[in-house]
Amino acid sequence: GQNIDQPTEMTATEGAIVQINCTYQTSGFNGLFWYQQHAGEAPTFLSYNVLDGLEEKGRFSSFLSRSKGYSYLLLKELQMKDSASYLCAVSLDSNYQLIWGAGTKLIIKP
Amino acid sequence: DAGVTQSPTHLIKTRGQHVTLRCSPISGHKSVSWYQQVLGQGPQFIFQYYEKEERGRGNFPDRFSARQFPNYSSELNVNALLLGDSALYLCASSSSGLVNEQFFGPGTRLTVL
């Protein structure tokens, strides 16, 4: 079976840093994605990790450890507009199907 | 260039009815994938079509079917609607079907009463 786990909800303060963790157990692996989704809207792409290590893109960074089945998304200098759900998704060997976690709802407080 | 478009935006149906959802991919993209996202959960893969042929199917009953037309647009059909079919239905397009280059449409919100 396929399993992706993320915390259900997290709260952080504007201007601070937050780390959202994702662990996965899947039958194959071709890469790990992070998406942002505001309520009622489609997911928007944030990052894609294939190899172990840290990928940095502006205020957002994503880390992957394939041997541990673990990833995290790091958000710095939090802004109120960062309040959204953050979804972790794994691409299987075929690379045409994504398996998604349930998402982490991030609440930013002033 | 226009992004992925979906219609309708919102839809209300009753149990037992049939529904057709439509998706137009980005110009030049030959692949369309469909996902179902129930409130509070991540999307679930339903189908992928590439060059008008089904490339993959998720764990959904036969009530769900889809097709892709010569212009690469796609329809998702759901028969005998159940309350549990209420969800956001997302369409994603890509040039080759690879998930690392897919773009999502705004989705269709289906409510089954």
Short mmCIF file of C-alpha atoms in Angstrom, two decimals:
data_model
loop_
_atom_site.label_atom_id
_atom_site.label_comp_id
_atom_site.label_asym_id
_atom_site.label_seq_id
_atom_site.Cartn_x
_atom_site.Cartn_y
_atom_site.Cartn_z
CA GLY A 1 0.00 0.00 0.00
CA GLN A 2 0.86 3.64 -0.23
CA ASN A 3 1.06 5.89 2.82
CA ILE A 4 1.98 9.54 3.21
CA ASP A 5 1.77 11.23 6.61
CA GLN A 6 1.71 14.92 7.44
CA PRO A 7 0.55 16.82 10.53
CA THR A 8 -3.06 17.90 10.19
CA GLU A 9 -2.63 21.46 11.34
CA MET A 10 0.13 23.84 12.43
CA THR A 11 0.10 27.40 13.76
CA ALA A 12 2.91 29.94 13.41
CA THR A 13 3.48 33.65 13.85
CA GLU A 14 3.94 36.20 11.09
CA GLY A 15 7.64 36.74 10.41
CA ALA A 16 8.69 33.44 11.98
CA ILE A 17 9.92 30.15 10.47
CA VAL A 18 7.92 26.93 10.25
CA GLN A 19 8.87 23.40 9.19
CA ILE A 20 6.23 21.02 7.83
CA ASN A 21 7.23 17.37 7.88
CA CYS A 22 6.18 14.56 5.55
CA THR A 23 6.96 10.85 5.83
CA TYR A 24 6.15 8.36 3.11
CA GLN A 25 6.01 4.63 2.46
CA THR A 26 5.29 3.89 -1.17
CA SER A 27 5.77 0.98 -3.56
CA GLY A 28 8.05 3.10 -5.74
CA PHE A 29 9.61 6.53 -5.82
CA ASN A 30 10.45 8.95 -8.59
CA GLY A 31 10.34 12.24 -6.74
CA LEU A 32 8.58 14.23 -4.04
CA PHE A 33 6.49 17.34 -4.57
CA TRP A 34 5.22 20.09 -2.32
CA TYR A 35 2.11 22.03 -3.31
CA GLN A 36 0.33 24.97 -1.72
CA GLN A 37 -3.46 25.04 -1.79
CA HIS A 38 -5.67 27.90 -0.65
CA ALA A 39 -9.20 26.97 0.35
CA GLY A 40 -11.39 26.14 -2.64
CA GLU A 41 -8.57 26.58 -5.13
CA ALA A 42 -6.33 24.24 -7.13
CA PRO A 43 -2.91 23.20 -5.81
CA THR A 44 0.02 25.31 -6.97
CA PHE A 45 3.49 23.84 -7.37
CA LEU A 46 6.16 24.82 -4.80
CA SER A 47 9.03 22.35 -5.12
CA TYR A 48 10.21 19.04 -6.51
CA ASN A 49 12.95 16.88 -4.94
CA VAL A 50 14.46 13.85 -6.64
CA LEU A 51 17.83 13.60 -4.93
CA ASP A 52 18.68 13.78 -1.23
CA GLY A 53 19.39 17.22 0.12
CA LEU A 54 18.03 20.71 0.42
CA GLU A 55 16.51 22.72 -2.43
CA GLU A 56 16.14 26.43 -1.74
CA LYS A 57 13.79 28.73 -3.62
CA GLY A 58 13.33 32.16 -2.09
CA ARG A 59 11.50 31.97 1.24
CA PHE A 60 10.70 28.29 0.69
CA SER A 61 13.10 25.33 1.00
CA SER A 62 12.46 21.62 0.71
CA PHE A 63 14.55 18.73 2.02
CA LEU A 64 14.51 15.06 1.07
CA SER A 65 16.01 11.93 2.60
CA ARG A 66 15.13 8.92 0.42
CA SER A 67 16.69 6.42 2.81
CA LYS A 68 14.46 7.66 5.64
CA GLY A 69 11.35 8.25 3.53
CA TYR A 70 11.25 11.79 4.89
CA SER A 71 10.87 15.30 3.60
CA TYR A 72 10.19 18.72 5.03
CA LEU A 73 9.10 22.09 3.70
CA LEU A 74 10.65 25.09 5.42
CA LEU A 75 8.92 28.45 5.17
CA LYS A 76 10.82 31.55 6.30
CA GLU A 77 9.68 35.12 7.03
CA LEU A 78 6.08 33.98 7.20
CA GLN A 79 3.43 36.25 5.74
CA MET A 80 -0.31 36.20 6.33
CA LYS A 81 -0.82 35.08 2.71
CA ASP A 82 1.07 31.87 3.54
CA SER A 83 -2.00 30.67 5.42
CA ALA A 84 -3.01 27.66 3.31
CA SER A 85 -2.80 23.89 3.15
CA TYR A 86 0.52 22.38 2.17
CA LEU A 87 0.38 19.04 0.39
CA CYS A 88 3.17 16.51 0.09
CA ALA A 89 2.94 14.18 -2.94
CA VAL A 90 5.08 11.31 -4.19
CA SER A 91 5.56 10.32 -7.81
CA LEU A 92 5.72 6.57 -8.31
CA ASP A 93 8.11 4.78 -10.66
CA SER A 94 5.84 5.32 -13.65
CA ASN A 95 6.11 9.07 -13.03
CA TYR A 96 2.62 9.75 -14.28
CA GLN A 97 0.73 9.24 -11.03
CA LEU A 98 0.96 11.23 -7.81
CA ILE A 99 0.12 9.84 -4.39
CA TRP A 100 -0.88 12.67 -2.08
CA GLY A 101 -0.84 13.26 1.64
CA ALA A 102 -3.92 14.75 3.29
CA GLY A 103 -2.22 18.13 3.63
CA THR A 104 -1.16 20.33 6.54
CA LYS A 105 -3.31 23.35 7.27
CA LEU A 106 -0.99 26.21 8.24
CA ILE A 107 -2.50 29.06 10.24
CA ILE A 108 -0.49 32.27 10.45
CA LYS A 109 -1.22 34.60 13.38
CA PRO A 110 -0.19 38.28 13.57
CA ASP B 1 -1.59 31.70 -23.18
CA ALA B 2 -4.60 30.35 -21.38
CA GLY B 3 -4.00 27.87 -18.61
CA VAL B 4 -5.97 24.72 -17.96
CA THR B 5 -9.70 25.46 -18.00
CA GLN B 6 -12.50 23.44 -16.45
CA SER B 7 -16.26 23.69 -16.66
CA PRO B 8 -18.53 24.10 -14.93
CA THR B 9 -17.07 25.84 -11.88
CA HIS B 10 -19.75 24.57 -9.54
CA LEU B 11 -22.41 21.92 -9.94
CA ILE B 12 -25.21 20.59 -7.75
CA LYS B 13 -26.74 17.19 -8.48
CA THR B 14 -28.93 14.69 -6.64
CA ARG B 15 -28.19 11.08 -5.83
CA GLY B 16 -28.55 8.72 -8.77
CA GLN B 17 -28.00 11.39 -11.40
CA HIS B 18 -25.21 11.51 -13.96
CA VAL B 19 -22.62 14.29 -14.36
CA THR B 20 -20.13 15.31 -17.05
CA LEU B 21 -17.14 17.49 -16.21
CA ARG B 22 -14.97 19.09 -18.88
CA CYS B 23 -11.33 20.06 -19.12
CA SER B 24 -9.32 21.90 -21.76
CA PRO B 25 -5.56 21.49 -21.44
CA ILE B 26 -2.91 24.07 -22.10
CA SER B 27 -2.32 24.50 -25.83
CA GLY B 28 0.20 21.90 -27.00
CA HIS B 29 -0.34 19.57 -24.06
CA LYS B 30 -1.38 16.06 -25.03
CA SER B 31 -2.05 14.59 -21.60
CA VAL B 32 -4.85 15.15 -19.12
CA SER B 33 -5.11 13.71 -15.62
CA TRP B 34 -8.17 13.76 -13.36
CA TYR B 35 -8.10 13.88 -9.55
CA GLN B 36 -10.84 13.84 -6.91
CA GLN B 37 -10.29 15.85 -3.74
CA VAL B 38 -12.74 15.32 -0.90
CA LEU B 39 -12.83 18.13 1.66
CA GLY B 40 -9.97 17.84 4.14
CA GLN B 41 -8.07 15.23 2.14
CA GLY B 42 -5.42 15.20 -0.55
CA PRO B 43 -6.32 14.61 -4.20
CA GLN B 44 -6.87 11.03 -5.35
CA PHE B 45 -5.78 10.00 -8.86
CA ILE B 46 -8.69 8.90 -11.07
CA PHE B 47 -7.41 8.70 -14.67
CA GLN B 48 -4.69 9.83 -17.01
CA TYR B 49 -5.14 10.11 -20.77
CA TYR B 50 -2.33 10.62 -23.23
CA GLU B 51 -2.85 10.95 -26.96
CA LYS B 52 -6.51 9.95 -26.49
CA GLU B 53 -5.69 6.65 -24.80
CA GLU B 54 -6.05 5.76 -21.13
CA ARG B 55 -2.58 5.46 -19.61
CA GLY B 56 -3.53 4.93 -16.00
CA ARG B 57 -6.51 4.43 -13.72
CA GLY B 58 -6.80 4.87 -9.98
CA ASN B 59 -8.89 2.85 -7.55
CA PHE B 60 -12.32 4.16 -8.52
CA PRO B 61 -15.48 2.20 -9.39
CA ASP B 62 -16.71 1.71 -12.94
CA ARG B 63 -19.22 4.51 -12.40
CA PHE B 64 -16.31 6.79 -13.23
CA SER B 65 -15.26 7.00 -16.87
CA ALA B 66 -13.40 9.46 -19.04
CA ARG B 67 -12.35 10.11 -22.56
CA GLN B 68 -10.04 12.42 -24.48
CA PHE B 69 -10.94 14.05 -27.76
CA PRO B 70 -8.79 14.70 -30.85
CA ASN B 71 -8.21 18.28 -29.67
CA TYR B 72 -6.90 16.78 -26.35
CA SER B 73 -9.76 18.15 -24.26
CA SER B 74 -11.27 15.64 -21.89
CA GLU B 75 -14.52 14.70 -20.17
CA LEU B 76 -14.98 12.93 -16.85
CA ASN B 77 -18.31 11.14 -16.47
CA VAL B 78 -19.76 9.89 -13.22
CA ASN B 79 -22.91 7.76 -13.22
CA ALA B 80 -25.32 6.93 -10.39
CA LEU B 81 -24.00 9.71 -8.16
CA LEU B 82 -23.55 9.04 -4.46
CA LEU B 83 -23.30 11.54 -1.62
CA GLY B 84 -19.64 10.55 -1.29
CA ASP B 85 -18.91 11.79 -4.79
CA SER B 86 -19.17 15.35 -3.50
CA ALA B 87 -15.69 16.77 -4.01
CA LEU B 88 -13.46 19.13 -5.93
CA TYR B 89 -12.55 17.52 -9.26
CA LEU B 90 -9.20 18.66 -10.56
CA CYS B 91 -7.83 18.37 -14.05
CA ALA B 92 -4.12 18.63 -14.77
CA SER B 93 -2.45 18.84 -18.15
CA SER B 94 1.10 18.14 -19.29
CA SER B 95 2.88 17.76 -22.57
CA SER B 96 4.00 14.18 -22.01
CA GLY B 97 2.03 12.99 -18.99
CA LEU B 98 4.92 13.24 -16.57
CA VAL B 99 3.79 14.58 -13.21
CA ASN B 100 6.81 16.82 -12.81
CA GLU B 101 5.49 19.08 -15.53
CA GLN B 102 1.76 19.09 -14.95
CA PHE B 103 -0.38 22.18 -14.40
CA PHE B 104 -3.69 22.16 -12.57
CA GLY B 105 -6.94 23.76 -13.58
CA PRO B 106 -9.15 25.63 -11.08
CA GLY B 107 -11.34 22.58 -10.47
CA THR B 108 -15.05 21.83 -10.53
CA ARG B 109 -16.86 21.74 -7.19
CA LEU B 110 -19.50 18.99 -7.31
CA THR B 111 -22.12 18.77 -4.59
CA VAL B 112 -24.40 15.73 -4.48
CA LEU B 113 -27.57 16.12 -2.42
#
